[in-house]
PDB file of C-alpha atoms in Angstrom:
ATOM      1  CA  UNK O  21      -0.094   0.277   0.021  1.00  0.00           C
ATOM      2  CA  UNK O  22       2.652   2.359   0.986  1.00  0.00           C
ATOM      3  CA  UNK O  23       4.809   1.858  -2.468  1.00  0.00           C
ATOM      4  CA  UNK O  24       1.638   2.306  -4.381  1.00  0.00           C
ATOM      5  CA  UNK O  25       1.502   5.967  -2.920  1.00  0.00           C
ATOM      6  CA  UNK O  26       5.178   6.675  -3.352  1.00  0.00           C
ATOM      7  CA  UNK O  27       4.095   5.782  -6.904  1.00  0.00           C
ATOM      8  CA  UNK O  28       1.321   7.722  -7.291  1.00  0.00           C
ATOM      9  CA  UNK O  29       2.395  10.691  -5.067  1.00  0.00           C
ATOM     10  CA  UNK O  30       6.021  11.259  -5.990  1.00  0.00           C
ATOM     11  CA  UNK O  31       5.912  11.547  -9.878  1.00  0.00           C
ATOM     12  CA  UNK O  32       3.514  13.661  -9.638  1.00  0.00           C
ATOM     13  CA  UNK O  33       5.420  15.957  -7.521  1.00  0.00           C
ATOM     14  CA  UNK O  34       8.211  15.516  -9.579  1.00  0.00           C
ATOM     15  CA  UNK O  35       5.555  16.845 -13.001  1.00  0.00           C
ATOM     16  CA  UNK O  36       4.753  19.572 -10.584  1.00  0.00           C
ATOM     17  CA  UNK O  37       8.410  20.993  -9.656  1.00  0.00           C
ATOM     18  CA  UNK O  38       8.651  20.422 -13.503  1.00  0.00           C
ATOM     19  CA  UNK O  39       5.940  22.340 -14.863  1.00  0.00           C
ATOM     20  CA  UNK O  40       6.371  25.091 -11.976  1.00  0.00           C
ATOM     21  CA  UNK O  41       9.018  28.276 -12.593  1.00  0.00           C
ATOM     22  CA  UNK O  42       8.658  29.807  -9.318  1.00  0.00           C
ATOM     23  CA  UNK O  43      11.342  31.392  -8.779  1.00  0.00           C
ATOM     24  CA  UNK O  44      13.653  30.852 -11.198  1.00  0.00           C
ATOM     25  CA  UNK O  45      14.621  34.649 -11.832  1.00  0.00           C
ATOM     26  CA  UNK O  46      15.503  34.869  -8.596  1.00  0.00           C
ATOM     27  CA  UNK O  47      17.740  31.563  -8.956  1.00  0.00           C
ATOM     28  CA  UNK O  48      19.512  33.237 -12.307  1.00  0.00           C
ATOM     29  CA  UNK O  49      19.159  36.415 -10.029  1.00  0.00           C
ATOM     30  CA  UNK O  50      21.641  35.032  -7.474  1.00  0.00           C
ATOM     31  CA  UNK O  51      23.265  33.347  -9.728  1.00  0.00           C
ATOM     32  CA  UNK O  52      24.407  35.596 -12.329  1.00  0.00           C
ATOM     33  CA  UNK O  53      24.752  38.900  -9.705  1.00  0.00           C
ATOM     34  CA  UNK O  54      27.958  37.979  -7.912  1.00  0.00           C
ATOM     35  CA  UNK O  55      30.154  37.085 -11.467  1.00  0.00           C
ATOM     36  CA  UNK O  56      28.080  40.442 -12.805  1.00  0.00           C
ATOM     37  CA  UNK O  57      29.201  42.685  -9.695  1.00  0.00           C
ATOM     38  CA  UNK O  58      33.205  41.129  -9.875  1.00  0.00           C
ATOM     39  CA  UNK O  59      32.997  42.831 -13.857  1.00  0.00           C
ATOM     40  CA  UNK O  60      31.703  45.807 -12.962  1.00  0.00           C
ATOM     41  CA  UNK O  61      34.076  46.416  -9.223  1.00  0.00           C
ATOM     42  CA  UNK O  62      37.151  45.136 -11.796  1.00  0.00           C
ATOM     43  CA  UNK O  63      36.267  47.179 -14.083  1.00  0.00           C
ATOM     44  CA  UNK O  64      36.306  50.887 -12.089  1.00  0.00           C
ATOM     45  CA  UNK O  65      39.691  49.089 -10.371  1.00  0.00           C
ATOM     46  CA  UNK O  66      41.074  48.640 -13.526  1.00  0.00           C
ATOM     47  CA  UNK O  67      40.365  52.091 -14.501  1.00  0.00           C
ATOM     48  CA  UNK O  68      41.590  53.753 -11.015  1.00  0.00           C
ATOM     49  CA  UNK O  69      44.928  51.821 -12.210  1.00  0.00           C
ATOM     50  CA  UNK O  70      44.958  53.134 -15.617  1.00  0.00           C
ATOM     51  CA  UNK O  71      43.960  56.856 -14.662  1.00  0.00           C
ATOM     52  CA  UNK O  72      47.063  56.552 -11.541  1.00  0.00           C
ATOM     53  CA  UNK O  73      49.231  55.115 -14.444  1.00  0.00           C
ATOM     54  CA  UNK O  74      48.166  57.644 -16.644  1.00  0.00           C
ATOM     55  CA  UNK O  75      49.089  60.470 -14.059  1.00  0.00           C
ATOM     56  CA  UNK O  76      52.226  59.277 -13.250  1.00  0.00           C
ATOM     57  CA  UNK O  77      53.280  59.379 -16.667  1.00  0.00           C
ATOM     58  CA  UNK O  78      52.069  63.191 -17.164  1.00  0.00           C
ATOM     59  CA  UNK O  79      54.381  63.800 -13.986  1.00  0.00           C
ATOM     60  CA  UNK O  80      57.551  62.294 -15.069  1.00  0.00           C
ATOM     61  CA  UNK O  81      57.185  63.649 -18.502  1.00  0.00           C
ATOM     62  CA  UNK O  82      56.825  67.578 -16.956  1.00  0.00           C
ATOM     63  CA  UNK O  83      59.474  67.074 -14.707  1.00  0.00           C
ATOM     64  CA  UNK O  84      62.008  65.987 -17.325  1.00  0.00           C
ATOM     65  CA  UNK O  85      60.665  68.476 -19.985  1.00  0.00           C
ATOM     66  CA  UNK O  86      61.421  71.082 -16.559  1.00  0.00           C
ATOM     67  CA  UNK O  87      64.984  69.844 -16.508  1.00  0.00           C
ATOM     68  CA  UNK O  88      65.513  69.190 -19.963  1.00  0.00           C
ATOM     69  CA  UNK O  89      65.122  73.176 -20.089  1.00  0.00           C
ATOM     70  CA  UNK O  90      67.426  74.504 -18.003  1.00  0.00           C
ATOM     71  CA  UNK O  91      71.422  73.618 -19.073  1.00  0.00           C
ATOM     72  CA  UNK O  92      72.782  74.666 -15.439  1.00  0.00           C
ATOM     73  CA  UNK O  93      70.397  73.051 -13.082  1.00  0.00           C
ATOM     74  CA  UNK O  94      72.535  72.391  -9.530  1.00  0.00           C
ATOM     75  CA  UNK O  95      71.738  68.739  -7.557  1.00  0.00           C
ATOM     76  CA  UNK O  96      69.647  71.041  -5.217  1.00  0.00           C
ATOM     77  CA  UNK O  97      67.715  72.821  -8.198  1.00  0.00           C
ATOM     78  CA  UNK O  98      66.484  69.533  -9.480  1.00  0.00           C
ATOM     79  CA  UNK O  99      66.102  68.143  -5.820  1.00  0.00           C
ATOM     80  CA  UNK O 100      63.339  71.420  -5.344  1.00  0.00           C
ATOM     81  CA  UNK O 101      62.019  70.370  -8.777  1.00  0.00           C
ATOM     82  CA  UNK O 102      60.874  66.646  -7.581  1.00  0.00           C
ATOM     83  CA  UNK O 103      59.935  68.480  -3.748  1.00  0.00           C
ATOM     84  CA  UNK O 104      57.724  70.873  -5.401  1.00  0.00           C
ATOM     85  CA  UNK O 105      56.279  67.919  -7.369  1.00  0.00           C
TER      86      UNK O 105
END
């Protein structure tokens, strides 16, 4: 008797699970949100890294331009330029 009930109830329950799509979007969101967030934050950090690299390159270019314009620079004058930057 119990085996016959299982044979009837379990397949019906499995069929209702197959047909029911309630919560499928929430599960998909829960699976994709961490990856999306990781990509977004990674993009921001990459942008910040590139901007810092660009600023350091601009600083080096400016200092080298100032130093190359003056032929008579002492080590103290060069140190003052580096201190100003």
